PDB file of C-alpha atoms in Angstrom:
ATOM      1  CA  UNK A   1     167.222 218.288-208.049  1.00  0.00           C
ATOM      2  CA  UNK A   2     164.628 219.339-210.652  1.00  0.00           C
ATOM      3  CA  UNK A   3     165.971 223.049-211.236  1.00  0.00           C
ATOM      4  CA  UNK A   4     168.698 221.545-213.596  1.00  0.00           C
ATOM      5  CA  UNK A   5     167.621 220.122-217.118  1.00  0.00           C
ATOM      6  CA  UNK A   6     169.579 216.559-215.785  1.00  0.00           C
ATOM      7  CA  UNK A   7     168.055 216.617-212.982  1.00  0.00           C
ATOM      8  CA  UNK A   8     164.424 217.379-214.249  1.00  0.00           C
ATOM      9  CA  UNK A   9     165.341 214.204-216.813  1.00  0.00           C
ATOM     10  CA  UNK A  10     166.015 212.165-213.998  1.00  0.00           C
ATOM     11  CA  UNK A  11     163.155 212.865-211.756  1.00  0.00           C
ATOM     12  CA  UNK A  12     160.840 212.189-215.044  1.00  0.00           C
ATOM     13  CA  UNK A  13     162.502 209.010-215.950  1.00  0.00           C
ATOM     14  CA  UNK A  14     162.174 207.490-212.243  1.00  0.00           C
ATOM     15  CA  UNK A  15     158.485 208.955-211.485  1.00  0.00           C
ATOM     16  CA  UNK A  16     158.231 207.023-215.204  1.00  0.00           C
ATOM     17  CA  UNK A  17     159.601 204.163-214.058  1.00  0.00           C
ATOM     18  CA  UNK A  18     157.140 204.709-211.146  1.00  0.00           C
ATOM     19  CA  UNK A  19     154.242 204.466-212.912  1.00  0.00           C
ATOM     20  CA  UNK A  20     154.899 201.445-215.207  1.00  0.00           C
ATOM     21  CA  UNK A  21     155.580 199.518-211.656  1.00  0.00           C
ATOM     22  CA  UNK A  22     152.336 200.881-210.391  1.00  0.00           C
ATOM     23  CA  UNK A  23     150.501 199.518-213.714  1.00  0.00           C
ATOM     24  CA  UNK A  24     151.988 195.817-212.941  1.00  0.00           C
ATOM     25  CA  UNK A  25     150.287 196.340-209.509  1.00  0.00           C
ATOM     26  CA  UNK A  26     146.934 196.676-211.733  1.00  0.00           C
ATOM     27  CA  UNK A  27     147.183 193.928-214.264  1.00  0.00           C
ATOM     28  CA  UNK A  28     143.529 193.765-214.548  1.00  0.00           C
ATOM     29  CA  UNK A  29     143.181 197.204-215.748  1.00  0.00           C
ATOM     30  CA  UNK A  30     146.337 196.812-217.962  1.00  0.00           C
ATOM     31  CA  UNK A  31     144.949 193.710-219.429  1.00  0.00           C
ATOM     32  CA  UNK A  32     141.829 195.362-220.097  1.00  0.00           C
ATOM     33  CA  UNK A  33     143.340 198.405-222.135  1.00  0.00           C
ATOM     34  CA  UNK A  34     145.162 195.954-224.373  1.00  0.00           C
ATOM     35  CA  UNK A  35     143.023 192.966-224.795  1.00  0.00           C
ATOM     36  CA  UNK A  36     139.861 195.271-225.599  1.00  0.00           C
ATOM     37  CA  UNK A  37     141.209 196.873-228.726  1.00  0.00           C
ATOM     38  CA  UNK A  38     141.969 193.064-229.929  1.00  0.00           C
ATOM     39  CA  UNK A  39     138.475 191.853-228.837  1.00  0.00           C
ATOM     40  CA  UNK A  40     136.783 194.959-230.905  1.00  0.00           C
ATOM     41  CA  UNK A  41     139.105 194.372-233.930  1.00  0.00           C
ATOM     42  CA  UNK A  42     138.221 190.658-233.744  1.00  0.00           C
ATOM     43  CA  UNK A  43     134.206 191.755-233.166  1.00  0.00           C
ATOM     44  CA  UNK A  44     134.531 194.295-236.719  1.00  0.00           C
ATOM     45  CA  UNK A  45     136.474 191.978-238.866  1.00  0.00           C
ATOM     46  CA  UNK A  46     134.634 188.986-238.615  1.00  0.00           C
ATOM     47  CA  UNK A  47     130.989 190.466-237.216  1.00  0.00           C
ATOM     48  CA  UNK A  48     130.797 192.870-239.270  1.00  0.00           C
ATOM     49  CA  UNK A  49     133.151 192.494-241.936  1.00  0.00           C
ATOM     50  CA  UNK A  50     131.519 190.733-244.510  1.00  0.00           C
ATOM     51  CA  UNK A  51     128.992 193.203-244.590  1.00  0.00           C
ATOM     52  CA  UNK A  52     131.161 196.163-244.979  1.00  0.00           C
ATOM     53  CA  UNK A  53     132.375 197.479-248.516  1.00  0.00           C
ATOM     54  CA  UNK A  54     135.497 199.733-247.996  1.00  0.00           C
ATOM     55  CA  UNK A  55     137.340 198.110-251.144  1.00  0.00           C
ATOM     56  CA  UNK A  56     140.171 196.115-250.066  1.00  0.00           C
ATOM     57  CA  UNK A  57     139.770 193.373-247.122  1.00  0.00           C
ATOM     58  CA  UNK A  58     138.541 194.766-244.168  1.00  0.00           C
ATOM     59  CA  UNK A  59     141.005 193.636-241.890  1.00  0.00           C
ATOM     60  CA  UNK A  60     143.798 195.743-244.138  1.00  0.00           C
ATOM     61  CA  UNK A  61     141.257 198.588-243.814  1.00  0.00           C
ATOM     62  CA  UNK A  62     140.259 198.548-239.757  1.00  0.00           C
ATOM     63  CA  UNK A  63     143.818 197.599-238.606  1.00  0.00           C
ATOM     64  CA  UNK A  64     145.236 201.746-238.244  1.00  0.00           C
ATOM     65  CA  UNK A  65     141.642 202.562-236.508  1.00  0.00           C
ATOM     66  CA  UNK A  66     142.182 200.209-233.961  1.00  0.00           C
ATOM     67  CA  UNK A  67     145.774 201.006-233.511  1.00  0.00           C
ATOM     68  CA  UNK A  68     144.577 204.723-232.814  1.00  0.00           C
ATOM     69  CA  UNK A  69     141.730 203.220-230.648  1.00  0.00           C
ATOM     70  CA  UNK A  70     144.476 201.136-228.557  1.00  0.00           C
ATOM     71  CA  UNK A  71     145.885 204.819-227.839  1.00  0.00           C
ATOM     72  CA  UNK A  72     142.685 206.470-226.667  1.00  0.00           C
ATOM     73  CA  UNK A  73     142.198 203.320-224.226  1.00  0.00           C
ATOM     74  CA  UNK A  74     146.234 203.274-222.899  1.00  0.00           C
ATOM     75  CA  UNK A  75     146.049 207.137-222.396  1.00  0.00           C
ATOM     76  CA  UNK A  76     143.069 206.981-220.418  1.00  0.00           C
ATOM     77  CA  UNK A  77     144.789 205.340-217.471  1.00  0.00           C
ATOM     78  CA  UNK A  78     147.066 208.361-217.249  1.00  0.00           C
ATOM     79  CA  UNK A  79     143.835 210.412-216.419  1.00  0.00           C
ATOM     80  CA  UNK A  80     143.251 208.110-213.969  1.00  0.00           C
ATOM     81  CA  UNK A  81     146.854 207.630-212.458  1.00  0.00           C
ATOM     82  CA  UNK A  82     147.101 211.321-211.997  1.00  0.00           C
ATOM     83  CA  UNK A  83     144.204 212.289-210.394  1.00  0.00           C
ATOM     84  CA  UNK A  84     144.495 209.040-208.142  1.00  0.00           C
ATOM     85  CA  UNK A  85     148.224 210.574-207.041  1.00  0.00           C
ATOM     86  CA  UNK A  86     146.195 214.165-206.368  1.00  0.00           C
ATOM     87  CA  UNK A  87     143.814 212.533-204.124  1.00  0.00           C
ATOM     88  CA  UNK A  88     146.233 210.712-201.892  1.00  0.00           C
ATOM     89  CA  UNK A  89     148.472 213.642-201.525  1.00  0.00           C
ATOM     90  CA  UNK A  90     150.890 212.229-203.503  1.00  0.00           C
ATOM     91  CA  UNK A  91     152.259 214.988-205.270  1.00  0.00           C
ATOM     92  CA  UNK A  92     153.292 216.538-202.248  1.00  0.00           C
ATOM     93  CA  UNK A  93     155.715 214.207-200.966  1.00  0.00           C
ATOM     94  CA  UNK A  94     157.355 214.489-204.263  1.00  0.00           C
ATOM     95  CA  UNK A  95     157.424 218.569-204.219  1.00  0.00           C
ATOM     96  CA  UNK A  96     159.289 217.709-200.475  1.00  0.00           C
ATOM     97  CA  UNK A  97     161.969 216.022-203.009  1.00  0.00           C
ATOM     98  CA  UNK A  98     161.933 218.738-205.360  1.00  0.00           C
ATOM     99  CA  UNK A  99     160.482 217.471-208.165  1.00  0.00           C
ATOM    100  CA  UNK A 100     158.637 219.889-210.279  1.00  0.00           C
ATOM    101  CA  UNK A 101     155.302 219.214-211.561  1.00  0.00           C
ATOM    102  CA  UNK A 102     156.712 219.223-215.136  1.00  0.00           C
ATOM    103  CA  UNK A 103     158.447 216.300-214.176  1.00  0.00           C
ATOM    104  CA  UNK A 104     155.621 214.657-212.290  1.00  0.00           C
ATOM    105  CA  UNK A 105     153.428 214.929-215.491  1.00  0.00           C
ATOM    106  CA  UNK A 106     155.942 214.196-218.184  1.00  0.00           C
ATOM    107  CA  UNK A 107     156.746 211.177-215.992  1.00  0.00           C
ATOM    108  CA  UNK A 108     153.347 209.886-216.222  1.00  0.00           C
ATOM    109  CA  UNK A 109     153.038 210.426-219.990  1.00  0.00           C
ATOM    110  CA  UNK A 110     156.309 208.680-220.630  1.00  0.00           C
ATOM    111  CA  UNK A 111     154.771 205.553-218.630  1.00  0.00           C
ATOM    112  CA  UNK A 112     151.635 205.470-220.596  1.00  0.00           C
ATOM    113  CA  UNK A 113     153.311 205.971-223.998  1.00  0.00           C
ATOM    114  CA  UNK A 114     155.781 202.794-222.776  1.00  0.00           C
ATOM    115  CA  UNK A 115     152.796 201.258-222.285  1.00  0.00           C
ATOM    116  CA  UNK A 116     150.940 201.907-225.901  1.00  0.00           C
ATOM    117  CA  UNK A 117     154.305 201.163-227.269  1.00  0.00           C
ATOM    118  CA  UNK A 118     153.216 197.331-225.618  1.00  0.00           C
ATOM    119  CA  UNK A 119     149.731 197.295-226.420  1.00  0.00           C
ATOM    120  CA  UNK A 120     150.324 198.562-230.072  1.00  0.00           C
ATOM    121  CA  UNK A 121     152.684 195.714-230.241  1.00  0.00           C
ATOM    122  CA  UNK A 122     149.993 193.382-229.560  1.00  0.00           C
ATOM    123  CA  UNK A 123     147.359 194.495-231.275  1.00  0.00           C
ATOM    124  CA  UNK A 124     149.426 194.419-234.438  1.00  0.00           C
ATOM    125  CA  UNK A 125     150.791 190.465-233.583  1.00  0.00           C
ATOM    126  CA  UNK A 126     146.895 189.932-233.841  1.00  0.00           C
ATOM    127  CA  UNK A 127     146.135 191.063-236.898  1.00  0.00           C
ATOM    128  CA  UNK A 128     148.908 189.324-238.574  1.00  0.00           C
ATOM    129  CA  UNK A 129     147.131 186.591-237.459  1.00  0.00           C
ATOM    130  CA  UNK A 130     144.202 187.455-239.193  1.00  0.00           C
ATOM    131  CA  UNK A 131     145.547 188.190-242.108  1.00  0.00           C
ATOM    132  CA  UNK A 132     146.871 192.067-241.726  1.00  0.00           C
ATOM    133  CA  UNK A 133     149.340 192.101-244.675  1.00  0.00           C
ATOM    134  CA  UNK A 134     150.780 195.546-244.903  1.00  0.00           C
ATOM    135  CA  UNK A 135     152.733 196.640-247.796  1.00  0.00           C
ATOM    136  CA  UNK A 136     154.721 199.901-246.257  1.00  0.00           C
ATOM    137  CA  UNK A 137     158.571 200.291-246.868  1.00  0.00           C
ATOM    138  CA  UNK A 138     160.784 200.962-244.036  1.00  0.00           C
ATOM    139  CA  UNK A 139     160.655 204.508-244.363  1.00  0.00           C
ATOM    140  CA  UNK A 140     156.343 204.083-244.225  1.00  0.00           C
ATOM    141  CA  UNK A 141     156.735 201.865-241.470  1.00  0.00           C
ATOM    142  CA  UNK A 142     158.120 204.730-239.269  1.00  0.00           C
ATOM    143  CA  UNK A 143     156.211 207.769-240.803  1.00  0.00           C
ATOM    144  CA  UNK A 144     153.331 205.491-239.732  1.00  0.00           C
ATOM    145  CA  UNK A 145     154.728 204.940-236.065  1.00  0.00           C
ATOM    146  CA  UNK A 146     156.240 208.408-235.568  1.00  0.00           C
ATOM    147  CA  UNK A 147     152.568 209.949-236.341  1.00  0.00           C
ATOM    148  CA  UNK A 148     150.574 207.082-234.136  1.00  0.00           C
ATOM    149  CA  UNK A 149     153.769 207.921-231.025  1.00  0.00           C
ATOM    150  CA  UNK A 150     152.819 211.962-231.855  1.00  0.00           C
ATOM    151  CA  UNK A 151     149.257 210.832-230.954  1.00  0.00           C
ATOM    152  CA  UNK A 152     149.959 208.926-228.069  1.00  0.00           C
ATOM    153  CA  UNK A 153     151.972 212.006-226.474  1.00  0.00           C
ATOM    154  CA  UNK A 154     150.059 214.505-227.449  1.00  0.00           C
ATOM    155  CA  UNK A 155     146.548 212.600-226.020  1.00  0.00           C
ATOM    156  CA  UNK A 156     148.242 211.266-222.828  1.00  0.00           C
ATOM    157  CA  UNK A 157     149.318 214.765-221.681  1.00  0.00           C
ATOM    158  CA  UNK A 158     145.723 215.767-222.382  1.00  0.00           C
ATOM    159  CA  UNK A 159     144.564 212.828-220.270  1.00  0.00           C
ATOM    160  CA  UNK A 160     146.605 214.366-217.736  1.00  0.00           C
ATOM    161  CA  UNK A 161     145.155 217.485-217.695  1.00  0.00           C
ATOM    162  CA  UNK A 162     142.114 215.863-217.396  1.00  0.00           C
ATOM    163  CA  UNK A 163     143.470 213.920-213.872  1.00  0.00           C
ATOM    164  CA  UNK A 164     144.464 217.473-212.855  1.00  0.00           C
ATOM    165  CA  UNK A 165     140.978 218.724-213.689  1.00  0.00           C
ATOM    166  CA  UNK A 166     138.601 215.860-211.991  1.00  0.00           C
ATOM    167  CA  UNK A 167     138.428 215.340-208.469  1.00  0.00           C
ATOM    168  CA  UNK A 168     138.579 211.508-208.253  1.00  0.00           C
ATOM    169  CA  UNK A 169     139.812 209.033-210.709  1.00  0.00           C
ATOM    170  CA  UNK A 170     136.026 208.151-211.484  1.00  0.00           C
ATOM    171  CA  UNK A 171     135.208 210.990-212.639  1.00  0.00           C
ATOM    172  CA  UNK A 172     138.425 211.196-214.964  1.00  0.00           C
ATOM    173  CA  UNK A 173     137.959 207.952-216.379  1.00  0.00           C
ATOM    174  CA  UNK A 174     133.968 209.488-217.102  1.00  0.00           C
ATOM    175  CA  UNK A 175     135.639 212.566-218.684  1.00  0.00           C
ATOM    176  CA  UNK A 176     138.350 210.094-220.815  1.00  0.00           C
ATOM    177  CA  UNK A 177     135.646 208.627-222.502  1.00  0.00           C
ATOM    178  CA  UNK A 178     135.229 211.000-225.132  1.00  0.00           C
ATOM    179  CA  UNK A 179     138.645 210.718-226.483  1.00  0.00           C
ATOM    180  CA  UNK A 180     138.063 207.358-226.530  1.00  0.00           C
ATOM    181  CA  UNK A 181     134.874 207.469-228.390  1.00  0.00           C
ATOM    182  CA  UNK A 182     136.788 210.455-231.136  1.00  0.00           C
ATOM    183  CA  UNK A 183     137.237 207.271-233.501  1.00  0.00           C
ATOM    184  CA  UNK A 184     134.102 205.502-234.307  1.00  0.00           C
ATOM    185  CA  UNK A 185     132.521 209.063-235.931  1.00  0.00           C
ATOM    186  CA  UNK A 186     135.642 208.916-237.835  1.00  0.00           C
ATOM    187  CA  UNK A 187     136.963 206.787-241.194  1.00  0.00           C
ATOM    188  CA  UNK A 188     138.636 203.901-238.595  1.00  0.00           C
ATOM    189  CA  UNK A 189     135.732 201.208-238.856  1.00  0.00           C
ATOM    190  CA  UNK A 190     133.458 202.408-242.305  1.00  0.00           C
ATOM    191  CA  UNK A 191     134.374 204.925-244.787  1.00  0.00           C
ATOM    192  CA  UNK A 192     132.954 208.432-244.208  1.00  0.00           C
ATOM    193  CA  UNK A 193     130.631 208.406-247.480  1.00  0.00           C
ATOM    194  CA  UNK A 194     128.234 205.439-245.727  1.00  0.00           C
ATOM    195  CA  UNK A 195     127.445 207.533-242.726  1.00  0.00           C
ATOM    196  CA  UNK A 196     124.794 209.980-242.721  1.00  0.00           C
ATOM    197  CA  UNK A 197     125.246 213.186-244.401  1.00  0.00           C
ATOM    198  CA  UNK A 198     125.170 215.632-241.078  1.00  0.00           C
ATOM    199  CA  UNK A 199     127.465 213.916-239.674  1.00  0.00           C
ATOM    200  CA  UNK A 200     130.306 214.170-242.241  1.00  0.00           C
ATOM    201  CA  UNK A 201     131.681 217.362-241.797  1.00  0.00           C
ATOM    202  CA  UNK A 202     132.395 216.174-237.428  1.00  0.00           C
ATOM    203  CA  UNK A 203     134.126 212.863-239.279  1.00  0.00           C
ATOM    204  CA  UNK A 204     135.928 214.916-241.767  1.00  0.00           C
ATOM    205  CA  UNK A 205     137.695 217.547-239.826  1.00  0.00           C
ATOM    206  CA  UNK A 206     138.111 215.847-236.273  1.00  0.00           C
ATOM    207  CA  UNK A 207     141.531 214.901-235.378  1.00  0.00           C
ATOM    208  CA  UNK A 208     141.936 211.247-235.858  1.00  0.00           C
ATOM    209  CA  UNK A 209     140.404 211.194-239.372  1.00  0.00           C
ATOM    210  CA  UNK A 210     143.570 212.059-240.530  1.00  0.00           C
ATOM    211  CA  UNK A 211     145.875 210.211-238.508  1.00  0.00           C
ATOM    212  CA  UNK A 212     144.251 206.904-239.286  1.00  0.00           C
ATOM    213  CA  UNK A 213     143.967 207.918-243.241  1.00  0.00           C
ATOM    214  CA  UNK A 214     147.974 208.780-243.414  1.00  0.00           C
ATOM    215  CA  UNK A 215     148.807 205.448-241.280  1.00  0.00           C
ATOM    216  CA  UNK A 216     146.028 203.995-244.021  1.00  0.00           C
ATOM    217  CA  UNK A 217     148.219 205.155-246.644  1.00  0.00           C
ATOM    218  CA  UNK A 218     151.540 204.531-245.212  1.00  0.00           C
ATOM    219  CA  UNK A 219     150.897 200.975-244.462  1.00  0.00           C
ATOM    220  CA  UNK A 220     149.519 200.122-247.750  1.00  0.00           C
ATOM    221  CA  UNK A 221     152.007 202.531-249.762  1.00  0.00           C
ATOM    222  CA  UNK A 222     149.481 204.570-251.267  1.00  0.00           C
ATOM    223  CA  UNK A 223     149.272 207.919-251.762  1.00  0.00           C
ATOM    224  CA  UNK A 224     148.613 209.872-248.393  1.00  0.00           C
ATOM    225  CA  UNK A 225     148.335 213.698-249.985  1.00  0.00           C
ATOM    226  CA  UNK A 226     148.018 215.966-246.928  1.00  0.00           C
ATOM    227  CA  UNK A 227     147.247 213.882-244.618  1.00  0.00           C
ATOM    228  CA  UNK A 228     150.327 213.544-242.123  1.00  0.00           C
ATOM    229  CA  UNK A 229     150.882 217.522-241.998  1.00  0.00           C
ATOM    230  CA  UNK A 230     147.020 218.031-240.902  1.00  0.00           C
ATOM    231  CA  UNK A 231     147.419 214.950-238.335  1.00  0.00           C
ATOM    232  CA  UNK A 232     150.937 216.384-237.341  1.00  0.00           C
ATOM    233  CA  UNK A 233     149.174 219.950-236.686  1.00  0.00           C
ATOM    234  CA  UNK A 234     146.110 218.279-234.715  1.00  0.00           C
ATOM    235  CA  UNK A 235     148.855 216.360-232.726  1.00  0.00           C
ATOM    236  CA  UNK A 236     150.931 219.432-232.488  1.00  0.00           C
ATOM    237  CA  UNK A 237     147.977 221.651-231.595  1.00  0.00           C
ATOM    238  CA  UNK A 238     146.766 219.332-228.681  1.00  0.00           C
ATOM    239  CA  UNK A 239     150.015 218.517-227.025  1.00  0.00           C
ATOM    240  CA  UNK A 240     150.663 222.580-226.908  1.00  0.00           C
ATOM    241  CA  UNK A 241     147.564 223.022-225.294  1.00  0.00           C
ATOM    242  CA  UNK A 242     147.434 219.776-223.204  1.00  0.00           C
ATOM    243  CA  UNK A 243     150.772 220.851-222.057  1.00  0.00           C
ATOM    244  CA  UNK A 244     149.543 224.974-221.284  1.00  0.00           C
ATOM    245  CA  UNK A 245     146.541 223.287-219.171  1.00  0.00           C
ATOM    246  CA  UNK A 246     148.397 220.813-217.306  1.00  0.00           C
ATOM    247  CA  UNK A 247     150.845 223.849-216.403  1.00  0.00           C
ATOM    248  CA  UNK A 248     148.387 225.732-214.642  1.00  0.00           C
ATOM    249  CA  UNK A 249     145.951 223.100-213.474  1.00  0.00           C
ATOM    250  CA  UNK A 250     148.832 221.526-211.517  1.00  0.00           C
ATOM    251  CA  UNK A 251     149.758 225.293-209.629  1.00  0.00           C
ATOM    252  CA  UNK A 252     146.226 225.411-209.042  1.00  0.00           C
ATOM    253  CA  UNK A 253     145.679 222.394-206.831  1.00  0.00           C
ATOM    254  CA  UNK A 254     149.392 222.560-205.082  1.00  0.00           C
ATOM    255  CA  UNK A 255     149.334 226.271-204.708  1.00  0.00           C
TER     256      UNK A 255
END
């Protein structure tokens, strides 16, 4: 079934279909992914806000930090998902069927990017609430969501290297946690100039710096200089190698 390109498309979009009905069967962890980011927006803005020069209101400022944070935290399942499927023996049954591990993978990204695409949703509802007024035109709108969706991919087929990697699905959600730590060393919460000076070449040239300084800019139509290319090549630059190591990581364990 999976030797033809329709029939690898269909085996990713019902394994994908798979996996969002497996995440209803774990609300609690669901809830958790998207209800944090909201909590920790909620926690910066009015915690720490007031205390916080960045120049504009800090709620216009944190808002694309968070929304790249809500992508570390949704991708992470995907690490977990996999590795879970490995352990049972899951991904044999499937290779009975004929389904490629290309499409096993790509069927698990394309369930947690359906579920960012939820939890980004919600994060943003929230801060409308309190008081996110972006000034983007259409055409910044989607620049802004085409580089935060180029994110998502590229970091949930990392995360599912990283299932492929790990033994157990503890030890992938362990492993996870540094991608979900890449933003707070980064512009998302405080501008780099406040932090000390040793660390600002890691916040400078990391990837998400300049993801959330284009989505910065695009939301607030100003001027975004070189930002999307360099977060476009970080994204591209990932999801090529994300995709290399899930490749051979996946022949490894089913060979």
């Amino acid at each position: 079934m999976s030797d033809t390109p329709t029939g690898a498309l269909t085996a990713t979009t019902t394994l994908a279909g798979r996996g969002i009905r497996l995440s209803r069967r774990n609300l609690d962890a669901v809830i958790t992914s998207m209800m944090l980011p909201i909590m920790l927006m909620l926690v910066f803005v009015y915690f720490f806000g007031g205390a916080i020069d960045t120049g504009t209101r800090y709620v216009t400022y944190v808002v694309p930090g968070v929304l790249v944070l809500c992508a570390g935290f949704g991708a992470a399942g995907t690490a977990l998902a996999v590795s879970e499927d490995m352990r049972l023996g899951v991904v044999d049954r499937f290779r009975t069927l004929d389904v490629g591990g290309t499409s096993f993978l790509a069927g698990h990204v394309a369930a947690s990017v359906t579920r960012n695409a939820l939890s980004t949703t919600l994060v943003l509802g929230a801060a409308f609430v309190i008081g996110f007024r972006p000034a983007a035109s259409a055409g910044g709108w989607l620049a802004a969501i085409g580089l935060l969706l180029a994110y998502i991919t590229a970091v949930s087929w990392l995360s599912a290297a990283i299932g492929l990697l790990t033994r157990t699905p503890e030890a992938a959600g362990a492993v996870t946690f540094a991608m979900m730590f890449l933003p707070y060393p980064s512009s998302a919460f405080v501008p780099i100039d406040t932090m000390p000076g040793w660390l600002h070449g890691f916040a400078e040239h990391q990837p998400v710096t300049p993801l959330i300084e284009s989505m910065r800019g695009l939301l607030l139509d100003q001027p975004v200089g070189n930002s999307p290319w360099i977060a476009l090549a970080w994204c591209a630059g990932l999801l090529a190698l994300a995709v290399a190591a899930s490749g051979f990581l996946f022949r490894l364990r089913t060979r």
